[in-house]
C-alpha positions as protocol buffer text, in pm:
chain_id: "A"
residue {
  index: 1
  type: MET
  ca { x: 15787 y: 13915 z: 1075 }
}
residue {
  index: 2
  type: HIS
  ca { x: 15617 y: 14134 z: 1223 }
}
residue {
  index: 3
  type: PHE
  ca { x: 15215 y: 14238 z: 1237 }
}
residue {
  index: 4
  type: PHE
  ca { x: 15038 y: 14443 z: 1356 }
}
residue {
  index: 5
  type: TRP
  ca { x: 14717 y: 14494 z: 1444 }
}
residue {
  index: 6
  type: PRO
  ca { x: 14521 y: 14791 z: 1663 }
}
residue {
  index: 7
  type: ASN
  ca { x: 14320 y: 14778 z: 1979 }
}
residue {
  index: 8
  type: GLU
  ca { x: 14013 y: 14703 z: 1750 }
}
residue {
  index: 9
  type: PRO
  ca { x: 13817 y: 14300 z: 1585 }
}
residue {
  index: 10
  type: LEU
  ca { x: 13970 y: 14094 z: 1369 }
}
residue {
  index: 11
  type: SER
  ca { x: 13778 y: 14015 z: 1047 }
}
residue {
  index: 12
  type: TRP
  ca { x: 13806 y: 13591 z: 1025 }
}
residue {
  index: 13
  type: LEU
  ca { x: 14025 y: 13750 z: 598 }
}
residue {
  index: 14
  type: ARG
  ca { x: 14301 y: 13943 z: 821 }
}
residue {
  index: 15
  type: PHE
  ca { x: 14327 y: 13668 z: 1044 }
}
residue {
  index: 16
  type: THR
  ca { x: 14395 y: 13399 z: 750 }
}
residue {
  index: 17
  type: CYS
  ca { x: 14637 y: 13665 z: 632 }
}
residue {
  index: 18
  type: LEU
  ca { x: 14855 y: 13544 z: 978 }
}
residue {
  index: 19
  type: GLU
  ca { x: 14691 y: 13175 z: 908 }
}
residue {
  index: 20
  type: THR
  ca { x: 14796 y: 13168 z: 569 }
}
residue {
  index: 21
  type: PHE
  ca { x: 15181 y: 13299 z: 652 }
}
residue {
  index: 22
  type: ILE
  ca { x: 15193 y: 13105 z: 952 }
}
residue {
  index: 23
  type: ASP
  ca { x: 15149 y: 12740 z: 721 }
}
residue {
  index: 24
  type: LEU
  ca { x: 15387 y: 12846 z: 443 }
}
residue {
  index: 25
  type: ASN
  ca { x: 15653 y: 12987 z: 629 }
}
residue {
  index: 26
  type: PRO
  ca { x: 15679 y: 12760 z: 949 }
}
residue {
  index: 27
  type: ASP
  ca { x: 16070 y: 12829 z: 1030 }
}
residue {
  index: 28
  type: TRP
  ca { x: 16022 y: 13146 z: 1160 }
}
residue {
  index: 29
  type: LYS
  ca { x: 15929 y: 13371 z: 1400 }
}
residue {
  index: 30
  type: VAL
  ca { x: 15610 y: 13527 z: 1374 }
}
residue {
  index: 31
  type: ILE
  ca { x: 15480 y: 13852 z: 1608 }
}
residue {
  index: 32
  type: LEU
  ca { x: 15209 y: 14045 z: 1609 }
}
residue {
  index: 33
  type: TRP
  ca { x: 15233 y: 14394 z: 1768 }
}
residue {
  index: 34
  type: ARG
  ca { x: 14995 y: 14544 z: 1944 }
}
residue {
  index: 35
  type: ARG
  ca { x: 14810 y: 14897 z: 2093 }
}
residue {
  index: 36
  type: LYS
  ca { x: 14668 y: 14955 z: 2388 }
}
residue {
  index: 37
  type: ASN
  ca { x: 14504 y: 15255 z: 2343 }
}
residue {
  index: 38
  type: VAL
  ca { x: 14240 y: 15310 z: 2048 }
}
residue {
  index: 39
  type: GLY
  ca { x: 14335 y: 15472 z: 1745 }
}
residue {
  index: 40
  type: ALA
  ca { x: 14158 y: 15782 z: 1659 }
}
residue {
  index: 41
  type: ALA
  ca { x: 13903 y: 15853 z: 1407 }
}
residue {
  index: 42
  type: PRO
  ca { x: 14007 y: 15895 z: 996 }
}
residue {
  index: 43
  type: GLN
  ca { x: 14011 y: 16244 z: 953 }
}
residue {
  index: 44
  type: TRP
  ca { x: 14137 y: 16243 z: 585 }
}
residue {
  index: 45
  type: CYS
  ca { x: 13973 y: 16359 z: 318 }
}
residue {
  index: 46
  type: SER
  ca { x: 14020 y: 16011 z: 61 }
}
residue {
  index: 47
  type: ASP
  ca { x: 13845 y: 15711 z: 42 }
}
residue {
  index: 48
  type: GLU
  ca { x: 14062 y: 15471 z: 227 }
}
residue {
  index: 49
  type: HIS
  ca { x: 13926 y: 15302 z: 585 }
}
residue {
  index: 50
  type: LYS
  ca { x: 13660 y: 15467 z: 528 }
}
residue {
  index: 51
  type: THR
  ca { x: 13401 y: 15197 z: 465 }
}
residue {
  index: 52
  type: PRO
  ca { x: 13242 y: 15068 z: 854 }
}
residue {
  index: 53
  type: ARG
  ca { x: 13270 y: 14728 z: 1013 }
}
residue {
  index: 54
  type: PRO
  ca { x: 12926 y: 14577 z: 1128 }
}
residue {
  index: 55
  type: ALA
  ca { x: 12859 y: 14607 z: 1469 }
}
residue {
  index: 56
  type: ASP
  ca { x: 12786 y: 14248 z: 1448 }
}
residue {
  index: 57
  type: LEU
  ca { x: 13087 y: 14089 z: 1216 }
}
residue {
  index: 58
  type: GLU
  ca { x: 13221 y: 13807 z: 1429 }
}
residue {
  index: 59
  type: ASP
  ca { x: 13616 y: 13894 z: 1610 }
}
residue {
  index: 60
  type: TRP
  ca { x: 13864 y: 13637 z: 1492 }
}
residue {
  index: 61
  type: ARG
  ca { x: 14109 y: 13752 z: 1804 }
}
residue {
  index: 62
  type: PRO
  ca { x: 14032 y: 13492 z: 1983 }
}
residue {
  index: 63
  type: ASN
  ca { x: 14148 y: 13214 z: 1779 }
}
residue {
  index: 64
  type: ILE
  ca { x: 14501 y: 13403 z: 1737 }
}
residue {
  index: 65
  type: LYS
  ca { x: 14615 y: 13177 z: 2023 }
}
residue {
  index: 66
  type: ASN
  ca { x: 14598 y: 12877 z: 1863 }
}
residue {
  index: 67
  type: LEU
  ca { x: 14791 y: 12993 z: 1566 }
}
residue {
  index: 68
  type: SER
  ca { x: 15254 y: 13019 z: 1629 }
}
residue {
  index: 69
  type: LEU
  ca { x: 15322 y: 13356 z: 1730 }
}
residue {
  index: 70
  type: GLU
  ca { x: 15406 y: 13509 z: 1977 }
}
residue {
  index: 71
  type: CYS
  ca { x: 15225 y: 13872 z: 2063 }
}
residue {
  index: 72
  type: ARG
  ca { x: 15344 y: 14193 z: 2204 }
}
residue {
  index: 73
  type: GLU
  ca { x: 15259 y: 14550 z: 2267 }
}
residue {
  index: 74
  type: VAL
  ca { x: 15389 y: 14810 z: 2138 }
}
residue {
  index: 75
  type: PRO
  ca { x: 15643 y: 14973 z: 2379 }
}
residue {
  index: 76
  type: ASP
  ca { x: 15540 y: 15275 z: 2606 }
}
residue {
  index: 77
  type: ASP
  ca { x: 15846 y: 15474 z: 2638 }
}
residue {
  index: 78
  type: TRP
  ca { x: 15859 y: 15461 z: 2234 }
}
residue {
  index: 79
  type: GLN
  ca { x: 15998 y: 15805 z: 2254 }
}
residue {
  index: 80
  type: TRP
  ca { x: 15978 y: 15893 z: 1948 }
}
residue {
  index: 81
  type: TYR
  ca { x: 15511 y: 15860 z: 2024 }
}
residue {
  index: 82
  type: GLN
  ca { x: 15613 y: 16134 z: 2297 }
}
residue {
  index: 83
  type: GLN
  ca { x: 15857 y: 16380 z: 2218 }
}
residue {
  index: 84
  type: SER
  ca { x: 15885 y: 16362 z: 1827 }
}
residue {
  index: 85
  type: ILE
  ca { x: 15430 y: 16384 z: 1730 }
}
residue {
  index: 86
  type: ASN
  ca { x: 15322 y: 16476 z: 2011 }
}
residue {
  index: 87
  type: THR
  ca { x: 14977 y: 16434 z: 1979 }
}
residue {
  index: 88
  type: THR
  ca { x: 14759 y: 16104 z: 2079 }
}
residue {
  index: 89
  type: PRO
  ca { x: 14622 y: 15931 z: 2032 }
}
residue {
  index: 90
  type: LEU
  ca { x: 14740 y: 15842 z: 1655 }
}
residue {
  index: 91
  type: THR
  ca { x: 14524 y: 15731 z: 1387 }
}
residue {
  index: 92
  type: ASN
  ca { x: 14566 y: 15343 z: 1343 }
}
residue {
  index: 93
  type: VAL
  ca { x: 14728 y: 15336 z: 1000 }
}
residue {
  index: 94
  type: HIS
  ca { x: 14989 y: 15590 z: 1127 }
}
residue {
  index: 95
  type: PHE
  ca { x: 15140 y: 15449 z: 1440 }
}
residue {
  index: 96
  type: LYS
  ca { x: 15146 y: 15106 z: 1224 }
}
residue {
  index: 97
  type: ASP
  ca { x: 15338 y: 15308 z: 993 }
}
residue {
  index: 98
  type: MET
  ca { x: 15513 y: 15437 z: 1229 }
}
residue {
  index: 99
  type: TRP
  ca { x: 15663 y: 15186 z: 1464 }
}
residue {
  index: 100
  type: ASN
  ca { x: 15751 y: 14919 z: 1091 }
}
residue {
  index: 101
  type: TRP
  ca { x: 15961 y: 15248 z: 1037 }
}
residue {
  index: 102
  type: THR
  ca { x: 16135 y: 15242 z: 1344 }
}
residue {
  index: 103
  type: LEU
  ca { x: 16105 y: 14778 z: 1320 }
}
residue {
  index: 104
  type: LEU
  ca { x: 16339 y: 14838 z: 993 }
}
residue {
  index: 105
  type: LYS
  ca { x: 16573 y: 15053 z: 1113 }
}
residue {
  index: 106
  type: ASN
  ca { x: 16625 y: 14920 z: 1451 }
}
residue {
  index: 107
  type: GLY
  ca { x: 16702 y: 14607 z: 1171 }
}
residue {
  index: 108
  type: GLU
  ca { x: 16399 y: 14401 z: 1373 }
}
residue {
  index: 109
  type: GLY
  ca { x: 16325 y: 14157 z: 1032 }
}
residue {
  index: 110
  type: PHE
  ca { x: 16098 y: 14189 z: 791 }
}
residue {
  index: 111
  type: VAL
  ca { x: 15721 y: 14384 z: 875 }
}
residue {
  index: 112
  type: ALA
  ca { x: 15446 y: 14271 z: 698 }
}
residue {
  index: 113
  type: ASP
  ca { x: 15079 y: 14434 z: 635 }
}
residue {
  index: 114
  type: MET
  ca { x: 14726 y: 14273 z: 777 }
}
residue {
  index: 115
  type: ASP
  ca { x: 14570 y: 14251 z: 403 }
}
residue {
  index: 116
  type: ILE
  ca { x: 14781 y: 13936 z: 193 }
}
residue {
  index: 117
  type: ILE
  ca { x: 14674 y: 13600 z: 130 }
}
residue {
  index: 118
  type: TRP
  ca { x: 15069 y: 13391 z: 171 }
}
residue {
  index: 119
  type: LEU
  ca { x: 15025 y: 13118 z: -138 }
}
residue {
  index: 120
  type: ARG
  ca { x: 15431 y: 12996 z: -150 }
}
residue {
  index: 121
  type: SER
  ca { x: 15651 y: 13026 z: 124 }
}
residue {
  index: 122
  type: ILE
  ca { x: 15935 y: 13295 z: 159 }
}
residue {
  index: 123
  type: PRO
  ca { x: 16234 y: 13178 z: -67 }
}
residue {
  index: 124
  type: GLU
  ca { x: 16549 y: 13129 z: 129 }
}
residue {
  index: 125
  type: PHE
  ca { x: 16824 y: 13405 z: 131 }
}
residue {
  index: 126
  type: ASP
  ca { x: 17218 y: 13504 z: 238 }
}
residue {
  index: 127
  type: THR
  ca { x: 17138 y: 13790 z: 517 }
}
residue {
  index: 128
  type: ASP
  ca { x: 17553 y: 13824 z: 524 }
}
residue {
  index: 129
  type: ALA
  ca { x: 17591 y: 13859 z: 153 }
}
residue {
  index: 130
  type: ASN
  ca { x: 17281 y: 14137 z: 170 }
}
residue {
  index: 131
  type: THR
  ca { x: 17334 y: 14374 z: 483 }
}
residue {
  index: 132
  type: PHE
  ca { x: 17166 y: 14653 z: 345 }
}
residue {
  index: 133
  type: ILE
  ca { x: 16844 y: 14594 z: 282 }
}
residue {
  index: 134
  type: THR
  ca { x: 16621 y: 14352 z: 131 }
}
residue {
  index: 135
  type: VAL
  ca { x: 16258 y: 14442 z: -32 }
}
residue {
  index: 136
  type: PHE
  ca { x: 15965 y: 14272 z: -133 }
}
residue {
  index: 137
  type: ASN
  ca { x: 15695 y: 14514 z: -279 }
}
residue {
  index: 138
  type: GLY
  ca { x: 15432 y: 14463 z: -579 }
}
residue {
  index: 139
  type: ALA
  ca { x: 15523 y: 14654 z: -919 }
}
residue {
  index: 140
  type: PRO
  ca { x: 15675 y: 15056 z: -868 }
}
residue {
  index: 141
  type: LEU
  ca { x: 15285 y: 15285 z: -829 }
}
residue {
  index: 142
  type: ALA
  ca { x: 15286 y: 15670 z: -870 }
}
residue {
  index: 143
  type: GLY
  ca { x: 15701 y: 15624 z: -884 }
}
residue {
  index: 144
  type: TYR
  ca { x: 15691 y: 15513 z: -538 }
}
residue {
  index: 145
  type: VAL
  ca { x: 15771 y: 15140 z: -386 }
}
residue {
  index: 146
  type: PRO
  ca { x: 15463 y: 14988 z: -211 }
}
residue {
  index: 147
  type: VAL
  ca { x: 15581 y: 14913 z: 136 }
}
residue {
  index: 148
  type: THR
  ca { x: 15362 y: 14579 z: 161 }
}
residue {
  index: 149
  type: MET
  ca { x: 15619 y: 14393 z: 298 }
}
residue {
  index: 150
  type: MET
  ca { x: 16007 y: 14498 z: 359 }
}
residue {
  index: 151
  type: GLY
  ca { x: 16326 y: 14452 z: 559 }
}
residue {
  index: 152
  type: SER
  ca { x: 16610 y: 14503 z: 731 }
}
residue {
  index: 153
  type: THR
  ca { x: 16847 y: 14234 z: 853 }
}
residue {
  index: 154
  type: LYS
  ca { x: 17134 y: 14493 z: 1014 }
}
residue {
  index: 155
  type: PRO
  ca { x: 17017 y: 14838 z: 1227 }
}
residue {
  index: 156
  type: ASN
  ca { x: 17037 y: 15181 z: 1096 }
}
residue {
  index: 157
  type: GLN
  ca { x: 17051 y: 15076 z: 757 }
}
residue {
  index: 158
  type: PRO
  ca { x: 17051 y: 15482 z: 545 }
}
residue {
  index: 159
  type: PRO
  ca { x: 16691 y: 15385 z: 371 }
}
residue {
  index: 160
  type: PHE
  ca { x: 16462 y: 15312 z: 667 }
}
residue {
  index: 161
  type: CYS
  ca { x: 16621 y: 15577 z: 870 }
}
residue {
  index: 162
  type: ASP
  ca { x: 16573 y: 15873 z: 631 }
}
residue {
  index: 163
  type: ALA
  ca { x: 16197 y: 15646 z: 632 }
}
residue {
  index: 164
  type: LEU
  ca { x: 16098 y: 15724 z: 954 }
}
residue {
  index: 165
  type: ASP
  ca { x: 16301 y: 16083 z: 958 }
}
residue {
  index: 166
  type: ARG
  ca { x: 16035 y: 16185 z: 684 }
}
residue {
  index: 167
  type: ALA
  ca { x: 15743 y: 16040 z: 868 }
}
residue {
  index: 168
  type: ILE
  ca { x: 15805 y: 16218 z: 1162 }
}
residue {
  index: 169
  type: ALA
  ca { x: 15833 y: 16574 z: 1004 }
}
residue {
  index: 170
  type: GLY
  ca { x: 15603 y: 16460 z: 728 }
}
residue {
  index: 171
  type: TYR
  ca { x: 15301 y: 16297 z: 986 }
}
residue {
  index: 172
  type: ASN
  ca { x: 14904 y: 16463 z: 876 }
}
residue {
  index: 173
  type: PRO
  ca { x: 14683 y: 16385 z: 1001 }
}
residue {
  index: 174
  type: GLU
  ca { x: 14474 y: 16483 z: 704 }
}
residue {
  index: 175
  type: HIS
  ca { x: 14671 y: 16229 z: 488 }
}
residue {
  index: 176
  type: TYR
  ca { x: 14648 y: 15869 z: 517 }
}
residue {
  index: 177
  type: GLU
  ca { x: 15007 y: 15777 z: 334 }
}
residue {
  index: 178
  type: SER
  ca { x: 15124 y: 16120 z: 512 }
}
residue {
  index: 179
  type: CYS
  ca { x: 15369 y: 15850 z: 744 }
}
residue {
  index: 180
  type: GLY
  ca { x: 15413 y: 15551 z: 486 }
}
residue {
  index: 181
  type: ALA
  ca { x: 15474 y: 15468 z: 93 }
}
residue {
  index: 182
  type: PRO
  ca { x: 15544 y: 15807 z: 32 }
}
residue {
  index: 183
  type: CYS
  ca { x: 15829 y: 15794 z: 274 }
}
residue {
  index: 184
  type: PHE
  ca { x: 16033 y: 15615 z: 162 }
}
residue {
  index: 185
  type: ASN
  ca { x: 16292 y: 15694 z: -136 }
}
residue {
  index: 186
  type: LYS
  ca { x: 16380 y: 15446 z: -368 }
}
residue {
  index: 187
  type: GLU
  ca { x: 16644 y: 15732 z: -438 }
}
residue {
  index: 188
  type: LEU
  ca { x: 16820 y: 15567 z: -202 }
}
residue {
  index: 189
  type: LEU
  ca { x: 16782 y: 15224 z: -333 }
}
residue {
  index: 190
  type: HIS
  ca { x: 16999 y: 15297 z: -662 }
}
residue {
  index: 191
  type: ASP
  ca { x: 17368 y: 15280 z: -329 }
}
residue {
  index: 192
  type: HIS
  ca { x: 17199 y: 15017 z: -149 }
}
residue {
  index: 193
  type: LYS
  ca { x: 17326 y: 14651 z: -162 }
}
residue {
  index: 194
  type: TRP
  ca { x: 16881 y: 14486 z: -171 }
}
residue {
  index: 195
  type: TYR
  ca { x: 16785 y: 14235 z: -393 }
}
residue {
  index: 196
  type: ASN
  ca { x: 16387 y: 14175 z: -412 }
}
residue {
  index: 197
  type: LEU
  ca { x: 16285 y: 13801 z: -209 }
}
residue {
  index: 198
  type: GLY
  ca { x: 15954 y: 13780 z: -484 }
}
residue {
  index: 199
  type: HIS
  ca { x: 15592 y: 13942 z: -587 }
}
residue {
  index: 200
  type: ILE
  ca { x: 15343 y: 13999 z: -474 }
}
residue {
  index: 201
  type: VAL
  ca { x: 14988 y: 14052 z: -678 }
}
residue {
  index: 202
  type: TYR
  ca { x: 14904 y: 14448 z: -607 }
}
residue {
  index: 203
  type: PRO
  ca { x: 14548 y: 14499 z: -743 }
}
residue {
  index: 204
  type: ILE
  ca { x: 14559 y: 14832 z: -778 }
}
residue {
  index: 205
  type: VAL
  ca { x: 14831 y: 14912 z: -1025 }
}
residue {
  index: 206
  type: THR
  ca { x: 14659 y: 14841 z: -1305 }
}
residue {
  index: 207
  type: LYS
  ca { x: 14702 y: 15100 z: -1626 }
}
residue {
  index: 208
  type: TYR
  ca { x: 14237 y: 15180 z: -1495 }
}
residue {
  index: 209
  type: GLY
  ca { x: 14414 y: 15276 z: -1164 }
}
residue {
  index: 210
  type: ALA
  ca { x: 14275 y: 15169 z: -837 }
}
residue {
  index: 211
  type: MET
  ca { x: 13891 y: 15094 z: -896 }
}
residue {
  index: 212
  type: HIS
  ca { x: 13945 y: 14881 z: -1208 }
}
residue {
  index: 213
  type: GLY
  ca { x: 14187 y: 14680 z: -982 }
}
residue {
  index: 214
  type: VAL
  ca { x: 14001 y: 14564 z: -677 }
}
residue {
  index: 215
  type: TYR
  ca { x: 13685 y: 14470 z: -879 }
}
residue {
  index: 216
  type: LYS
  ca { x: 13851 y: 14256 z: -1050 }
}
residue {
  index: 217
  type: MET
  ca { x: 13973 y: 14116 z: -790 }
}
residue {
  index: 218
  type: ILE
  ca { x: 13649 y: 14085 z: -584 }
}
residue {
  index: 219
  type: HIS
  ca { x: 13404 y: 14038 z: -854 }
}
residue {
  index: 220
  type: PHE
  ca { x: 13601 y: 13822 z: -1085 }
}
residue {
  index: 221
  type: ASP
  ca { x: 13848 y: 13481 z: -1052 }
}
residue {
  index: 222
  type: MET
  ca { x: 14128 y: 13587 z: -1151 }
}
residue {
  index: 223
  type: SER
  ca { x: 14386 y: 13288 z: -1015 }
}
residue {
  index: 224
  type: SER
  ca { x: 14485 y: 13112 z: -1304 }
}
residue {
  index: 225
  type: ASP
  ca { x: 14705 y: 13436 z: -1381 }
}
residue {
  index: 226
  type: ILE
  ca { x: 14868 y: 13447 z: -1026 }
}
residue {
  index: 227
  type: THR
  ca { x: 15129 y: 13151 z: -1050 }
}
residue {
  index: 228
  type: ASN
  ca { x: 15446 y: 13256 z: -938 }
}
residue {
  index: 229
  type: GLU
  ca { x: 15327 y: 13536 z: -654 }
}
residue {
  index: 230
  type: VAL
  ca { x: 15445 y: 13488 z: -306 }
}
residue {
  index: 231
  type: GLY
  ca { x: 15099 y: 13721 z: -210 }
}
residue {
  index: 232
  type: LEU
  ca { x: 14799 y: 13854 z: -296 }
}
residue {
  index: 233
  type: HIS
  ca { x: 14775 y: 14221 z: -160 }
}
residue {
  index: 234
  type: TRP
  ca { x: 14400 y: 14162 z: -159 }
}
residue {
  index: 235
  type: TYR
  ca { x: 14426 y: 14630 z: -59 }
}
residue {
  index: 236
  type: GLY
  ca { x: 14243 y: 14647 z: 301 }
}
residue {
  index: 237
  type: GLY
  ca { x: 14159 y: 15029 z: 253 }
}
residue {
  index: 238
  type: HIS
  ca { x: 13958 y: 15016 z: -108 }
}
residue {
  index: 239
  type: GLU
  ca { x: 13566 y: 15068 z: -16 }
}
residue {
  index: 240
  type: GLN
  ca { x: 13508 y: 14717 z: -196 }
}
residue {
  index: 241
  type: SER
  ca { x: 13781 y: 14534 z: -27 }
}
residue {
  index: 242
  type: ARG
  ca { x: 13669 y: 14618 z: 246 }
}
residue {
  index: 243
  type: TRP
  ca { x: 13282 y: 14612 z: 198 }
}
residue {
  index: 244
  type: PHE
  ca { x: 13338 y: 14225 z: 104 }
}
residue {
  index: 245
  type: GLU
  ca { x: 13582 y: 14150 z: 408 }
}
residue {
  index: 246
  type: ASN
  ca { x: 13289 y: 14277 z: 598 }
}
residue {
  index: 247
  type: HIS
  ca { x: 13051 y: 14016 z: 434 }
}
residue {
  index: 248
  type: ILE
  ca { x: 13226 y: 13644 z: 490 }
}
residue {
  index: 249
  type: ASN
  ca { x: 13315 y: 13470 z: 905 }
}
residue {
  index: 250
  type: GLY
  ca { x: 13444 y: 13187 z: 759 }
}
residue {
  index: 251
  type: TYR
  ca { x: 13530 y: 12937 z: 497 }
}
residue {
  index: 252
  type: ASN
  ca { x: 13135 y: 12819 z: 530 }
}
residue {
  index: 253
  type: ASP
  ca { x: 13068 y: 13182 z: 422 }
}
residue {
  index: 254
  type: ILE
  ca { x: 13281 y: 13149 z: 79 }
}
residue {
  index: 255
  type: LYS
  ca { x: 13113 y: 12810 z: 18 }
}
residue {
  index: 256
  type: ARG
  ca { x: 12741 y: 12937 z: 76 }
}
residue {
  index: 257
  type: LEU
  ca { x: 12836 y: 13261 z: -144 }
}
residue {
  index: 258
  type: ARG
  ca { x: 13042 y: 13056 z: -410 }
}
residue {
  index: 259
  type: GLY
  ca { x: 12684 y: 12898 z: -434 }
}
residue {
  index: 260
  type: GLU
  ca { x: 12459 y: 13140 z: -430 }
}
residue {
  index: 261
  type: ASN
  ca { x: 12603 y: 13390 z: -622 }
}
residue {
  index: 262
  type: ARG
  ca { x: 12905 y: 13279 z: -920 }
}
residue {
  index: 263
  type: GLU
  ca { x: 12974 y: 13687 z: -861 }
}
residue {
  index: 264
  type: HIS
  ca { x: 13143 y: 13550 z: -571 }
}
residue {
  index: 265
  type: GLU
  ca { x: 13289 y: 13344 z: -692 }
}
residue {
  index: 266
  type: ASN
  ca { x: 13635 y: 13575 z: -737 }
}
residue {
  index: 267
  type: THR
  ca { x: 14018 y: 13536 z: -685 }
}
residue {
  index: 268
  type: ILE
  ca { x: 13995 y: 13535 z: -281 }
}
residue {
  index: 269
  type: THR
  ca { x: 13725 y: 13386 z: -187 }
}
residue {
  index: 270
  type: ARG
  ca { x: 13932 y: 13070 z: -495 }
}
residue {
  index: 271
  type: LEU
  ca { x: 14283 y: 13096 z: -342 }
}
residue {
  index: 272
  type: LEU
  ca { x: 14163 y: 13033 z: 24 }
}
residue {
  index: 273
  type: THR
  ca { x: 13960 y: 12756 z: -119 }
}
residue {
  index: 274
  type: LYS
  ca { x: 14311 y: 12641 z: -281 }
}
residue {
  index: 275
  type: HIS
  ca { x: 14481 y: 12699 z: -22 }
}
residue {
  index: 276
  type: TYR
  ca { x: 14180 y: 12461 z: 328 }
}
residue {
  index: 277
  type: GLU
  ca { x: 14215 y: 12241 z: 63 }
}
residue {
  index: 278
  type: LEU
  ca { x: 14596 y: 12159 z: 37 }
}
residue {
  index: 279
  type: LYS
  ca { x: 14612 y: 12217 z: 462 }
}
residue {
  index: 280
  type: LYS
  ca { x: 14460 y: 11942 z: 453 }
}
residue {
  index: 281
  type: GLY
  ca { x: 14552 y: 11682 z: 224 }
}
């Protein structure tokens, strides 16, 4: 499993993405990729990732050494970055999207976002029987496939080659999703062998729109509705989920917030409390 985090402070909530995945999938090799340079400031007009991080937010990067994972830096000779885009630096979002498509094109395994709370182990699967593409995500959104987690066990699979080509050709620093989910052509799934390993709850996929879905997750406890899903994608780009991320630096904060204000007895706090109670036995 490949994760990516840029050269910036890591919140506790994103640290728990790594921790919960490793706890639940001890046999998986986990690699955390990092970039050397600092990403460019967002230029897009939409609101994703616009909420700033507090200056006193605790940086959990030093705690990564306590996790069973391997840290690597994205190599300097990443060819598309120098030859195809011909611009520097990229925003962290576009950098991450491009790197993930590269890993998938090379058949390096799975990639996943860092704004997920993992709830159950990934089911076993037979790579020999499914030689093309494996997809693990939430429900289709706005006509394309969410790329919360995707996998490729063999190199040069056409859906991922096509996605990387589209990301390079369509790169636009003023468009948040220019290198992301819209680059994956779901029509290619009809022509290639693939299967879905499970389901990740994707809160912005609601008939009421993004605001309503994240609002419900942050302000209400919907954990009892999450029964068989493998993870919750809490959508870290949203203003409200970003605010919540900025206000918790560990389980003591969760206990305090749950004690002071029922508003914080929400989906995230309940699921994480349950995980750590099970972990402690």
